[in-house]
Short mmCIF file of N, CA, C and O in Angstrom, two decimals:
data_model
loop_
_atom_site.label_atom_id
_atom_site.label_comp_id
_atom_site.label_asym_id
_atom_site.label_seq_id
_atom_site.Cartn_x
_atom_site.Cartn_y
_atom_site.Cartn_z
N ARG A 457 -3.44 -3.81 15.54
CA ARG A 457 -2.01 -3.97 15.69
C ARG A 457 -1.61 -3.95 17.16
O ARG A 457 -0.73 -4.68 17.56
N HIS A 458 -2.23 -3.11 17.95
CA HIS A 458 -1.82 -2.99 19.34
C HIS A 458 -2.51 -4.01 20.24
O HIS A 458 -1.99 -4.34 21.29
N ARG A 459 -3.66 -4.49 19.83
CA ARG A 459 -4.35 -5.55 20.55
C ARG A 459 -4.89 -6.56 19.54
O ARG A 459 -6.10 -6.74 19.40
N PRO A 460 -3.97 -7.23 18.83
CA PRO A 460 -4.44 -8.12 17.76
C PRO A 460 -5.19 -9.32 18.30
O PRO A 460 -4.82 -9.89 19.31
N LYS A 461 -6.23 -9.63 17.61
CA LYS A 461 -6.97 -10.84 17.91
C LYS A 461 -6.51 -11.89 16.91
O LYS A 461 -6.12 -11.57 15.79
N PHE A 462 -6.57 -13.14 17.30
CA PHE A 462 -6.09 -14.22 16.46
C PHE A 462 -6.70 -14.16 15.06
O PHE A 462 -6.00 -14.27 14.06
N TRP A 463 -8.02 -13.95 14.98
CA TRP A 463 -8.68 -13.95 13.68
C TRP A 463 -8.19 -12.79 12.82
O TRP A 463 -8.13 -12.93 11.58
N MET A 464 -7.85 -11.66 13.43
CA MET A 464 -7.37 -10.52 12.64
C MET A 464 -6.01 -10.81 12.02
O MET A 464 -5.78 -10.52 10.84
N VAL A 465 -5.11 -11.37 12.80
CA VAL A 465 -3.78 -11.71 12.28
C VAL A 465 -3.90 -12.78 11.22
O VAL A 465 -3.28 -12.70 10.16
N ASN A 466 -4.74 -13.77 11.47
CA ASN A 466 -4.95 -14.83 10.48
C ASN A 466 -5.49 -14.28 9.17
O ASN A 466 -5.05 -14.66 8.08
N ARG A 467 -6.46 -13.39 9.27
CA ARG A 467 -7.05 -12.80 8.06
C ARG A 467 -6.03 -11.93 7.33
O ARG A 467 -5.96 -11.96 6.10
N ALA A 468 -5.25 -11.16 8.08
CA ALA A 468 -4.21 -10.33 7.46
C ALA A 468 -3.20 -11.20 6.71
O ALA A 468 -2.79 -10.87 5.60
N LYS A 469 -2.83 -12.33 7.29
CA LYS A 469 -1.92 -13.26 6.63
C LYS A 469 -2.54 -13.78 5.34
O LYS A 469 -1.88 -13.83 4.30
N GLU A 470 -3.80 -14.20 5.41
CA GLU A 470 -4.48 -14.73 4.22
C GLU A 470 -4.51 -13.69 3.09
O GLU A 470 -4.23 -14.01 1.93
N LEU A 471 -4.87 -12.48 3.44
CA LEU A 471 -4.96 -11.42 2.42
C LEU A 471 -3.59 -11.08 1.83
O LEU A 471 -3.43 -10.98 0.61
N PHE A 472 -2.60 -10.91 2.69
CA PHE A 472 -1.26 -10.58 2.21
C PHE A 472 -0.67 -11.72 1.39
O PHE A 472 -0.16 -11.50 0.28
N ASP A 473 -0.72 -12.93 1.92
CA ASP A 473 -0.14 -14.07 1.21
C ASP A 473 -0.83 -14.29 -0.14
O ASP A 473 -0.16 -14.56 -1.14
N GLY A 474 -2.14 -14.17 -0.16
CA GLY A 474 -2.87 -14.35 -1.42
C GLY A 474 -2.52 -13.28 -2.44
O GLY A 474 -2.27 -13.58 -3.61
N ALA A 475 -2.48 -12.03 -1.99
CA ALA A 475 -2.12 -10.94 -2.90
C ALA A 475 -0.68 -11.08 -3.38
O ALA A 475 -0.40 -10.86 -4.56
N TRP A 476 0.22 -11.44 -2.50
CA TRP A 476 1.63 -11.61 -2.88
C TRP A 476 1.74 -12.72 -3.94
O TRP A 476 2.39 -12.54 -4.96
N ASP A 477 1.11 -13.85 -3.66
CA ASP A 477 1.20 -14.98 -4.59
C ASP A 477 0.67 -14.63 -5.97
O ASP A 477 1.20 -15.08 -6.98
N LEU A 478 -0.39 -13.82 -6.02
CA LEU A 478 -0.97 -13.45 -7.31
C LEU A 478 -0.24 -12.29 -7.97
O LEU A 478 -0.24 -12.18 -9.20
N SER A 479 0.38 -11.41 -7.19
CA SER A 479 0.91 -10.16 -7.73
C SER A 479 2.41 -10.12 -7.92
O SER A 479 2.91 -9.27 -8.65
N TRP A 480 3.16 -10.99 -7.25
CA TRP A 480 4.61 -10.94 -7.40
C TRP A 480 4.99 -11.30 -8.83
O TRP A 480 4.52 -12.29 -9.38
N ASP A 481 5.82 -10.48 -9.42
CA ASP A 481 6.27 -10.69 -10.79
C ASP A 481 7.55 -11.53 -10.76
O ASP A 481 8.61 -11.02 -10.40
N PRO A 482 7.47 -12.79 -11.17
CA PRO A 482 8.64 -13.67 -11.09
C PRO A 482 9.72 -13.34 -12.14
O PRO A 482 10.85 -13.78 -12.00
N VAL A 483 9.36 -12.56 -13.14
CA VAL A 483 10.32 -12.22 -14.19
C VAL A 483 11.07 -10.93 -13.87
O VAL A 483 12.29 -10.89 -13.92
N TYR A 484 10.34 -9.87 -13.53
CA TYR A 484 10.95 -8.55 -13.33
C TYR A 484 10.97 -8.09 -11.88
O TYR A 484 11.49 -7.03 -11.57
N GLY A 485 10.39 -8.88 -10.98
CA GLY A 485 10.34 -8.49 -9.58
C GLY A 485 9.24 -7.49 -9.32
O GLY A 485 8.62 -6.95 -10.24
N GLY A 486 8.98 -7.23 -8.07
CA GLY A 486 7.96 -6.26 -7.68
C GLY A 486 6.56 -6.84 -7.76
O GLY A 486 6.35 -7.96 -8.21
N LEU A 487 5.63 -6.03 -7.30
CA LEU A 487 4.23 -6.44 -7.26
C LEU A 487 3.44 -5.64 -8.29
O LEU A 487 3.49 -4.41 -8.30
N VAL A 488 2.72 -6.35 -9.15
CA VAL A 488 1.88 -5.67 -10.14
C VAL A 488 0.65 -5.11 -9.44
O VAL A 488 0.31 -5.52 -8.33
N TYR A 489 0.00 -4.18 -10.11
CA TYR A 489 -1.09 -3.44 -9.48
C TYR A 489 -2.35 -4.25 -9.26
O TYR A 489 -2.96 -4.19 -8.20
N GLY A 490 -2.79 -5.00 -10.26
CA GLY A 490 -4.11 -5.59 -10.10
C GLY A 490 -4.30 -6.93 -10.77
O GLY A 490 -3.67 -7.26 -11.75
N PHE A 491 -5.22 -7.68 -10.17
CA PHE A 491 -5.66 -8.94 -10.75
C PHE A 491 -7.18 -9.01 -10.61
O PHE A 491 -7.76 -8.36 -9.75
N GLY A 492 -7.79 -9.78 -11.50
CA GLY A 492 -9.24 -9.86 -11.54
C GLY A 492 -9.78 -11.06 -10.79
O GLY A 492 -9.03 -11.86 -10.21
N PRO A 493 -11.11 -11.22 -10.82
CA PRO A 493 -11.74 -12.36 -10.15
C PRO A 493 -11.25 -13.70 -10.68
O PRO A 493 -11.32 -14.71 -9.98
N ASP A 494 -10.74 -13.70 -11.91
CA ASP A 494 -10.20 -14.94 -12.48
C ASP A 494 -8.78 -15.22 -12.00
O ASP A 494 -8.15 -16.17 -12.43
N ARG A 495 -8.27 -14.33 -11.11
CA ARG A 495 -6.94 -14.45 -10.52
C ARG A 495 -5.82 -14.23 -11.52
O ARG A 495 -4.68 -14.61 -11.30
N LYS A 496 -6.14 -13.56 -12.64
CA LYS A 496 -5.14 -13.21 -13.65
C LYS A 496 -4.91 -11.70 -13.59
O LYS A 496 -5.82 -10.94 -13.27
N TRP A 497 -3.70 -11.31 -13.93
CA TRP A 497 -3.38 -9.88 -13.91
C TRP A 497 -4.27 -9.12 -14.88
O TRP A 497 -4.45 -9.52 -16.03
N CYS A 498 -4.80 -8.01 -14.43
CA CYS A 498 -5.56 -7.13 -15.31
C CYS A 498 -4.87 -5.77 -15.42
O CYS A 498 -5.24 -4.96 -16.26
N ASP A 499 -3.86 -5.52 -14.59
CA ASP A 499 -3.06 -4.30 -14.66
C ASP A 499 -1.67 -4.66 -14.16
O ASP A 499 -1.45 -4.83 -12.97
N GLU A 500 -0.74 -4.81 -15.10
CA GLU A 500 0.60 -5.25 -14.72
C GLU A 500 1.58 -4.11 -14.46
O GLU A 500 2.76 -4.34 -14.26
N GLU A 501 1.07 -2.88 -14.43
CA GLU A 501 1.94 -1.77 -14.05
C GLU A 501 2.24 -1.86 -12.57
O GLU A 501 1.55 -2.55 -11.81
N LYS A 502 3.29 -1.19 -12.15
CA LYS A 502 3.73 -1.24 -10.75
C LYS A 502 3.69 0.17 -10.17
O LYS A 502 4.28 1.09 -10.73
N TYR A 503 2.98 0.32 -9.08
CA TYR A 503 2.81 1.61 -8.42
C TYR A 503 3.63 1.65 -7.14
O TYR A 503 3.74 0.65 -6.43
N PHE A 504 4.17 2.84 -6.83
CA PHE A 504 5.01 2.99 -5.64
C PHE A 504 4.27 2.59 -4.37
O PHE A 504 4.83 1.95 -3.49
N TRP A 505 3.00 2.95 -4.28
CA TRP A 505 2.29 2.72 -3.02
C TRP A 505 2.02 1.24 -2.77
O TRP A 505 1.99 0.80 -1.62
N VAL A 506 1.86 0.46 -3.83
CA VAL A 506 1.66 -0.99 -3.65
C VAL A 506 2.92 -1.59 -3.04
O VAL A 506 2.85 -2.41 -2.11
N GLN A 507 4.07 -1.16 -3.54
CA GLN A 507 5.34 -1.66 -3.03
C GLN A 507 5.53 -1.22 -1.56
O GLN A 507 5.88 -2.02 -0.69
N GLY A 508 5.28 0.07 -1.29
CA GLY A 508 5.48 0.61 0.06
C GLY A 508 4.55 -0.01 1.08
O GLY A 508 4.98 -0.39 2.19
N GLU A 509 3.28 -0.14 0.74
CA GLU A 509 2.31 -0.74 1.67
C GLU A 509 2.65 -2.22 1.92
O GLU A 509 2.51 -2.72 3.04
N SER A 510 3.11 -2.90 0.89
CA SER A 510 3.45 -4.31 1.04
C SER A 510 4.69 -4.50 1.89
O SER A 510 4.78 -5.46 2.68
N LEU A 511 5.65 -3.61 1.75
CA LEU A 511 6.85 -3.67 2.58
C LEU A 511 6.47 -3.51 4.06
O LEU A 511 6.92 -4.28 4.92
N ALA A 512 5.64 -2.52 4.35
CA ALA A 512 5.21 -2.29 5.73
C ALA A 512 4.40 -3.47 6.25
O ALA A 512 4.57 -3.89 7.42
N THR A 513 3.56 -4.04 5.42
CA THR A 513 2.73 -5.17 5.85
C THR A 513 3.58 -6.39 6.16
O THR A 513 3.34 -7.09 7.16
N ALA A 514 4.59 -6.66 5.34
CA ALA A 514 5.48 -7.79 5.62
C ALA A 514 6.15 -7.61 6.97
O ALA A 514 6.27 -8.56 7.76
N SER A 515 6.57 -6.40 7.26
CA SER A 515 7.21 -6.12 8.54
C SER A 515 6.24 -6.34 9.71
O SER A 515 6.59 -6.96 10.72
N LEU A 516 5.04 -5.82 9.57
CA LEU A 516 4.05 -5.97 10.63
C LEU A 516 3.62 -7.42 10.83
O LEU A 516 3.39 -7.87 11.97
N LEU A 517 3.52 -8.17 9.74
CA LEU A 517 3.16 -9.58 9.88
C LEU A 517 4.28 -10.37 10.55
O LEU A 517 4.01 -11.28 11.34
N TYR A 518 5.51 -10.02 10.28
CA TYR A 518 6.60 -10.69 10.99
C TYR A 518 6.51 -10.35 12.48
O TYR A 518 6.66 -11.23 13.34
N GLU A 519 6.29 -9.08 12.78
CA GLU A 519 6.18 -8.66 14.17
C GLU A 519 5.07 -9.44 14.90
O GLU A 519 5.23 -9.84 16.04
N ALA A 520 3.96 -9.66 14.21
CA ALA A 520 2.81 -10.33 14.82
C ALA A 520 2.96 -11.84 14.90
O ALA A 520 2.42 -12.47 15.81
N THR A 521 3.69 -12.44 13.94
CA THR A 521 3.73 -13.90 13.86
C THR A 521 5.09 -14.53 14.13
O THR A 521 5.16 -15.72 14.42
N LYS A 522 6.14 -13.75 13.96
CA LYS A 522 7.53 -14.25 14.04
C LYS A 522 7.82 -15.29 12.97
O LYS A 522 8.79 -16.03 13.06
N ASP A 523 7.02 -15.34 11.94
CA ASP A 523 7.22 -16.27 10.83
C ASP A 523 8.31 -15.70 9.91
O ASP A 523 8.13 -14.63 9.33
N PRO A 524 9.44 -16.41 9.74
CA PRO A 524 10.54 -15.89 8.92
C PRO A 524 10.17 -15.71 7.44
O PRO A 524 10.87 -15.01 6.71
N LEU A 525 9.07 -16.28 7.01
CA LEU A 525 8.61 -16.07 5.64
C LEU A 525 8.41 -14.58 5.36
O LEU A 525 8.70 -14.10 4.26
N TYR A 526 7.94 -13.84 6.36
CA TYR A 526 7.68 -12.42 6.16
C TYR A 526 8.97 -11.61 6.11
O TYR A 526 9.03 -10.59 5.43
N VAL A 527 10.01 -12.08 6.78
CA VAL A 527 11.32 -11.45 6.65
C VAL A 527 11.84 -11.68 5.23
O VAL A 527 12.38 -10.77 4.59
N GLU A 528 11.69 -12.90 4.73
CA GLU A 528 12.13 -13.22 3.37
C GLU A 528 11.43 -12.33 2.35
O GLU A 528 12.06 -11.81 1.42
N LYS A 529 10.12 -12.17 2.49
CA LYS A 529 9.38 -11.33 1.55
C LYS A 529 9.80 -9.87 1.68
O LYS A 529 9.93 -9.17 0.68
N TYR A 530 10.00 -9.42 2.90
CA TYR A 530 10.45 -8.04 3.14
C TYR A 530 11.79 -7.81 2.44
O TYR A 530 11.95 -6.83 1.71
N VAL A 531 12.74 -8.69 2.66
CA VAL A 531 14.07 -8.53 2.07
C VAL A 531 14.00 -8.60 0.54
O VAL A 531 14.62 -7.80 -0.16
N CYS A 532 13.23 -9.52 0.03
CA CYS A 532 13.07 -9.66 -1.42
C CYS A 532 12.51 -8.37 -2.02
O CYS A 532 13.03 -7.85 -3.01
N LEU A 533 11.47 -7.84 -1.40
CA LEU A 533 10.86 -6.61 -1.90
C LEU A 533 11.79 -5.42 -1.72
O LEU A 533 11.92 -4.58 -2.62
N TRP A 534 12.48 -5.34 -0.58
CA TRP A 534 13.40 -4.23 -0.36
C TRP A 534 14.53 -4.23 -1.39
O TRP A 534 14.92 -3.19 -1.92
N GLN A 535 15.07 -5.39 -1.70
CA GLN A 535 16.13 -5.46 -2.70
C GLN A 535 15.63 -4.97 -4.06
O GLN A 535 16.32 -4.25 -4.78
N TYR A 536 14.41 -5.38 -4.40
CA TYR A 536 13.79 -4.91 -5.65
C TYR A 536 13.62 -3.39 -5.62
O TYR A 536 13.96 -2.69 -6.59
N LEU A 537 13.09 -2.86 -4.53
CA LEU A 537 12.87 -1.42 -4.41
C LEU A 537 14.18 -0.64 -4.48
O LEU A 537 14.25 0.40 -5.13
N TRP A 538 15.19 -1.13 -3.80
CA TRP A 538 16.49 -0.45 -3.79
C TRP A 538 17.05 -0.35 -5.21
O TRP A 538 17.60 0.67 -5.59
N GLU A 539 16.88 -1.39 -5.98
CA GLU A 539 17.41 -1.40 -7.35
C GLU A 539 16.58 -0.56 -8.31
O GLU A 539 17.12 0.13 -9.17
N HIS A 540 15.25 -0.61 -8.18
CA HIS A 540 14.40 0.00 -9.21
C HIS A 540 13.65 1.26 -8.80
O HIS A 540 13.28 2.05 -9.67
N TRP A 541 13.38 1.46 -7.53
CA TRP A 541 12.48 2.54 -7.12
C TRP A 541 13.11 3.66 -6.30
O TRP A 541 12.62 4.78 -6.33
N VAL A 542 14.12 3.36 -5.52
CA VAL A 542 14.70 4.37 -4.64
C VAL A 542 15.51 5.37 -5.45
O VAL A 542 16.36 5.00 -6.26
N ASP A 543 15.23 6.65 -5.22
CA ASP A 543 16.00 7.72 -5.85
C ASP A 543 17.24 7.95 -4.99
O ASP A 543 17.20 8.61 -3.97
N HIS A 544 18.35 7.38 -5.42
CA HIS A 544 19.59 7.43 -4.65
C HIS A 544 20.24 8.81 -4.67
O HIS A 544 21.10 9.08 -3.84
N GLU A 545 19.82 9.65 -5.57
CA GLU A 545 20.39 11.00 -5.65
C GLU A 545 19.60 12.01 -4.83
O GLU A 545 20.16 12.82 -4.10
N HIS A 546 18.27 11.98 -4.93
CA HIS A 546 17.43 13.00 -4.29
C HIS A 546 16.56 12.46 -3.15
O HIS A 546 15.87 13.22 -2.49
N GLY A 547 16.56 11.16 -2.94
CA GLY A 547 15.72 10.56 -1.91
C GLY A 547 14.31 10.30 -2.40
O GLY A 547 13.90 10.77 -3.47
N GLY A 548 13.57 9.54 -1.66
CA GLY A 548 12.19 9.23 -2.01
C GLY A 548 12.09 8.23 -3.15
O GLY A 548 13.04 7.54 -3.50
N TRP A 549 10.91 8.19 -3.73
CA TRP A 549 10.64 7.31 -4.85
C TRP A 549 11.02 7.98 -6.16
O TRP A 549 10.88 9.19 -6.30
N LEU A 550 11.45 7.20 -7.12
CA LEU A 550 11.80 7.75 -8.43
C LEU A 550 10.57 8.26 -9.18
O LEU A 550 10.66 9.23 -9.92
N CYS A 551 9.46 7.57 -9.02
CA CYS A 551 8.29 7.92 -9.81
C CYS A 551 7.03 7.35 -9.17
O CYS A 551 7.09 6.65 -8.17
N PHE A 552 5.91 7.65 -9.80
CA PHE A 552 4.61 7.20 -9.33
C PHE A 552 4.33 5.75 -9.72
O PHE A 552 3.82 4.96 -8.94
N LYS A 553 4.66 5.40 -10.98
CA LYS A 553 4.44 4.02 -11.43
C LYS A 553 5.44 3.68 -12.52
O LYS A 553 6.05 4.56 -13.14
N MET A 554 5.60 2.38 -12.72
CA MET A 554 6.50 1.85 -13.75
C MET A 554 5.79 0.77 -14.54
O MET A 554 4.78 0.21 -14.10
N SER A 555 6.36 0.46 -15.68
CA SER A 555 5.85 -0.65 -16.49
C SER A 555 6.23 -1.97 -15.81
O SER A 555 7.01 -2.00 -14.86
N ARG A 556 5.71 -3.03 -16.32
CA ARG A 556 6.02 -4.34 -15.75
C ARG A 556 7.53 -4.58 -15.72
O ARG A 556 8.06 -5.12 -14.76
N ASP A 557 8.23 -4.15 -16.79
CA ASP A 557 9.68 -4.38 -16.84
C ASP A 557 10.47 -3.23 -16.20
O ASP A 557 11.64 -3.03 -16.50
N ASN A 558 9.82 -2.50 -15.30
CA ASN A 558 10.46 -1.49 -14.45
C ASN A 558 11.00 -0.29 -15.22
O ASN A 558 12.02 0.28 -14.85
N LYS A 559 10.29 0.12 -16.23
CA LYS A 559 10.63 1.33 -16.98
C LYS A 559 9.70 2.45 -16.52
O LYS A 559 8.50 2.25 -16.39
N ARG A 560 10.29 3.62 -16.29
CA ARG A 560 9.49 4.78 -15.91
C ARG A 560 8.69 5.26 -17.12
O ARG A 560 9.18 5.22 -18.25
N PHE A 561 7.49 5.72 -16.89
CA PHE A 561 6.65 6.24 -17.96
C PHE A 561 7.05 7.66 -18.35
O PHE A 561 6.80 8.11 -19.46
N ASN A 562 7.63 8.39 -17.39
CA ASN A 562 8.11 9.75 -17.66
C ASN A 562 9.15 10.11 -16.60
O ASN A 562 9.48 9.29 -15.75
N ASP A 563 9.65 11.32 -16.66
CA ASP A 563 10.68 11.77 -15.73
C ASP A 563 10.12 12.49 -14.51
O ASP A 563 10.87 13.02 -13.70
N GLU A 564 8.80 12.51 -14.39
CA GLU A 564 8.17 13.21 -13.28
C GLU A 564 8.39 12.44 -11.98
O GLU A 564 8.02 11.28 -11.86
N LYS A 565 9.01 13.10 -11.01
CA LYS A 565 9.30 12.46 -9.73
C LYS A 565 8.10 12.47 -8.81
O LYS A 565 7.84 11.52 -8.11
N ALA A 566 7.37 13.56 -8.78
CA ALA A 566 6.26 13.67 -7.84
C ALA A 566 5.05 14.30 -8.53
O ALA A 566 5.19 15.08 -9.44
N ILE A 567 3.88 13.92 -8.05
CA ILE A 567 2.64 14.51 -8.52
C ILE A 567 2.01 15.20 -7.32
O ILE A 567 1.67 14.54 -6.33
N ALA A 568 1.90 16.50 -7.39
CA ALA A 568 1.37 17.26 -6.24
C ALA A 568 0.03 16.70 -5.80
O ALA A 568 -0.89 16.53 -6.60
N GLY A 569 -0.06 16.39 -4.52
CA GLY A 569 -1.30 15.87 -3.95
C GLY A 569 -1.55 14.41 -4.21
O GLY A 569 -2.45 13.81 -3.65
N GLY A 570 -0.78 13.79 -5.06
CA GLY A 570 -1.03 12.40 -5.41
C GLY A 570 0.08 11.46 -5.01
O GLY A 570 -0.04 10.26 -5.16
N LYS A 571 1.17 11.98 -4.49
CA LYS A 571 2.29 11.13 -4.14
C LYS A 571 3.08 11.72 -2.99
O LYS A 571 3.35 12.90 -2.96
N CYS A 572 3.39 10.89 -2.05
CA CYS A 572 4.31 11.27 -0.99
C CYS A 572 5.31 10.11 -0.85
O CYS A 572 5.15 9.09 -1.48
N ASP A 573 6.31 10.26 -0.02
CA ASP A 573 7.31 9.21 0.09
C ASP A 573 6.75 7.91 0.66
O ASP A 573 7.27 6.85 0.45
N TYR A 574 5.69 8.04 1.42
CA TYR A 574 4.96 6.85 1.85
C TYR A 574 3.51 7.12 1.52
O TYR A 574 3.07 8.25 1.47
N HIS A 575 2.74 6.10 1.32
CA HIS A 575 1.36 6.30 0.88
C HIS A 575 0.48 6.66 2.04
O HIS A 575 0.44 6.05 3.03
#
């Protein structure tokens, strides 16, 4: 990040863009957890850390490339997070993971040792 080489930024773009294209949920928003070698979803649940890491990566890729595509992805993801994940009453994330249609699995806000506000 502090002394990026062309190949590093290029590879980061390839990895982020590929993961985004495969993981973005066009119906419910957000990024699903996993896809297999066949490029199909194998785990459509949504985890807080996937969203948080992706938000930070979009920001860093914009910083490195100045490509407005990364601002668009950042804003898209932030709007999704603000609506579904941000705990507007107590701060932080609402939960550890959600279903594909953004339903919480339980009312547990934090798991000791397994969740922090950023991953």
